[in-house]
């Protein structure tokens, strides 16, 4: 069961961005081995539909506010 207690925001960010159709690669900064490990883990994390729905709604609201 996915929750913010299980996944860091960094991990979720990499997972969500890497699944976007318009994104061909994700460039992540890393200042430590831990950062590299989080970035690698995020690239294979499968976010559940409820999490994706929340992220997509946030994206929709952000884009609407930018217009």
Coordinates of N, CA and C in Angstrom, one line a residue:
X1 N 0.9 -1.2 0.0 CA 0.0 0.0 0.0 C 0.9 1.2 0.0
X2 N 0.7 2.1 -1.0 CA 1.5 3.3 -1.1 C 1.1 4.4 -0.2
X3 N 2.1 5.0 0.4 CA 1.8 6.2 1.3 C 3.1 7.0 1.4
X4 N 3.0 8.2 1.8 CA 4.2 9.1 2.0 C 5.1 8.5 3.1
X5 N 4.6 7.6 3.9 CA 5.4 7.0 5.0 C 6.3 6.0 4.4
X6 N 6.0 5.5 3.2 CA 6.8 4.4 2.5 C 7.7 5.0 1.5
X7 N 7.2 6.0 0.8 CA 8.0 6.6 -0.4 C 8.3 8.1 -0.1
X8 N 9.5 8.4 -0.3 CA 9.9 9.9 -0.2 C 9.4 10.6 -1.4
X9 N 9.3 11.9 -1.2 CA 8.8 12.8 -2.3 C 9.8 12.7 -3.5
X10 N 11.1 12.5 -3.2 CA 12.1 12.4 -4.3 C 11.8 11.2 -5.1
X11 N 11.5 10.1 -4.4 CA 11.2 8.8 -5.1 C 10.0 8.9 -6.0
X12 N 8.9 9.5 -5.4 CA 7.7 9.7 -6.1 C 7.9 10.6 -7.3
X13 N 8.6 11.7 -7.1 CA 8.9 12.6 -8.2 C 9.5 11.9 -9.4
X14 N 10.6 11.2 -9.2 CA 11.3 10.5 -10.2 C 10.3 9.5 -10.9
X15 N 9.6 8.8 -10.1 CA 8.7 7.8 -10.7 C 7.6 8.4 -11.5
X16 N 7.0 9.5 -11.1 CA 6.0 10.2 -11.8 C 6.5 10.8 -13.1
X17 N 7.6 11.5 -13.0 CA 8.1 12.2 -14.2 C 8.6 11.2 -15.2
X18 N 9.2 10.1 -14.8 CA 9.7 9.2 -15.8 C 8.6 8.4 -16.5
X19 N 7.4 8.4 -16.0 CA 6.3 7.8 -16.7 C 5.5 8.7 -17.7
X20 N 5.9 9.9 -17.8 CA 5.2 10.9 -18.7 C 5.6 10.6 -20.1
X21 N 4.6 10.5 -21.0 CA 4.9 10.2 -22.4 C 5.8 11.2 -23.1
X22 N 5.7 12.4 -22.7 CA 6.5 13.5 -23.4 C 7.9 13.6 -22.8
X23 N 8.3 12.8 -21.8 CA 9.6 12.8 -21.2 C 10.4 11.6 -21.7
X24 N 11.6 11.8 -22.3 CA 12.3 10.7 -22.8 C 13.4 10.3 -21.8
X25 N 13.8 11.2 -20.9 CA 14.8 10.8 -19.9 C 14.7 11.8 -18.7
X26 N 15.0 11.4 -17.6 CA 15.0 12.2 -16.4 C 16.4 12.5 -15.9
X27 N 16.7 13.7 -15.8 CA 18.1 14.1 -15.3 C 17.9 14.5 -13.9
X28 N 18.6 13.7 -13.0 CA 18.5 14.0 -11.6 C 19.9 14.3 -11.0
X29 N 19.9 15.3 -10.2 CA 21.2 15.7 -9.5 C 21.4 14.7 -8.4
X30 N 22.6 14.4 -8.2 CA 22.9 13.5 -7.1 C 24.2 14.0 -6.4
X31 N 24.1 14.2 -5.1 CA 25.3 14.6 -4.3 C 25.8 13.5 -3.4
X32 N 25.2 12.4 -3.4 CA 25.7 11.3 -2.6 C 25.2 9.9 -3.2
X33 N 25.7 8.9 -2.7 CA 25.4 7.5 -3.2 C 23.9 7.3 -2.9
X34 N 23.4 7.8 -1.7 CA 22.0 7.7 -1.4 C 21.1 8.4 -2.4
X35 N 21.5 9.5 -2.9 CA 20.7 10.2 -4.0 C 20.6 9.3 -5.2
X36 N 21.7 8.7 -5.6 CA 21.8 7.9 -6.8 C 20.8 6.7 -6.6
X37 N 20.9 6.1 -5.4 CA 20.0 5.0 -5.1 C 18.5 5.3 -5.2
X38 N 18.2 6.5 -4.6 CA 16.8 7.0 -4.6 C 16.4 7.2 -6.1
X39 N 17.2 7.9 -6.9 CA 16.9 8.1 -8.3 C 16.7 6.8 -9.0
X40 N 17.5 5.9 -8.8 CA 17.4 4.6 -9.5 C 16.1 3.9 -9.1
X41 N 15.8 3.9 -7.8 CA 14.6 3.3 -7.3 C 13.4 3.9 -7.9
X42 N 13.4 5.2 -8.0 CA 12.2 5.9 -8.5 C 11.9 5.6 -10.0
X43 N 13.0 5.3 -10.7 CA 12.8 5.0 -12.1 C 12.1 3.7 -12.4
X44 N 12.0 2.8 -11.3 CA 11.3 1.5 -11.5 C 10.1 1.4 -10.6
X45 N 9.8 2.4 -9.8 CA 8.7 2.4 -8.9 C 7.4 2.5 -9.6
X46 N 6.5 1.6 -9.4 CA 5.1 1.6 -10.0 C 4.2 2.3 -9.0
X47 N 3.8 3.5 -9.3 CA 2.8 4.2 -8.5 C 1.4 3.7 -8.7
X48 N 0.7 3.5 -7.6 CA -0.7 3.0 -7.8 C -1.6 4.1 -8.3
X49 N -2.7 3.6 -8.9 CA -3.7 4.6 -9.5 C -4.1 5.7 -8.6
X50 N -4.4 5.5 -7.3 CA -4.8 6.6 -6.5 C -3.7 7.7 -6.4
X51 N -2.5 7.3 -6.3 CA -1.4 8.2 -6.3 C -1.3 9.0 -7.6
X52 N -1.4 8.3 -8.7 CA -1.3 8.9 -10.0 C -2.4 9.9 -10.2
X53 N -3.6 9.5 -9.7 CA -4.8 10.4 -9.8 C -4.5 11.7 -9.1
X54 N -4.0 11.7 -7.9 CA -3.7 12.9 -7.1 C -2.6 13.7 -7.9
X55 N -1.6 13.1 -8.4 CA -0.5 13.8 -9.1 C -1.1 14.5 -10.4
X56 N -1.9 13.8 -11.1 CA -2.5 14.3 -12.3 C -3.4 15.5 -12.0
X57 N -4.2 15.4 -11.0 CA -5.1 16.5 -10.6 C -4.2 17.7 -10.2
X58 N -3.1 17.5 -9.5 CA -2.3 18.7 -9.1 C -1.7 19.3 -10.4
X59 N -1.3 18.5 -11.3 CA -0.7 18.9 -12.6 C -1.8 19.7 -13.4
X60 N -3.0 19.2 -13.4 CA -4.1 19.9 -14.1 C -4.4 21.3 -13.5
X61 N -4.4 21.3 -12.2 CA -4.7 22.6 -11.5 C -3.5 23.6 -11.7
X62 N -2.3 23.1 -11.7 CA -1.2 24.0 -11.9 C -1.2 24.6 -13.3
X63 N -1.5 23.7 -14.3 CA -1.5 24.2 -15.7 C -2.7 25.2 -15.9
X64 N -3.8 25.0 -15.3 CA -4.9 25.9 -15.4 C -4.6 27.2 -14.8
X65 N -3.9 27.2 -13.7 CA -3.5 28.5 -13.0 C -2.5 29.3 -13.8
X66 N -1.7 28.6 -14.7 CA -0.7 29.2 -15.5 C -1.3 30.0 -16.7
X67 N -2.5 29.7 -17.0 CA -3.1 30.3 -18.2 C -3.6 31.6 -18.0

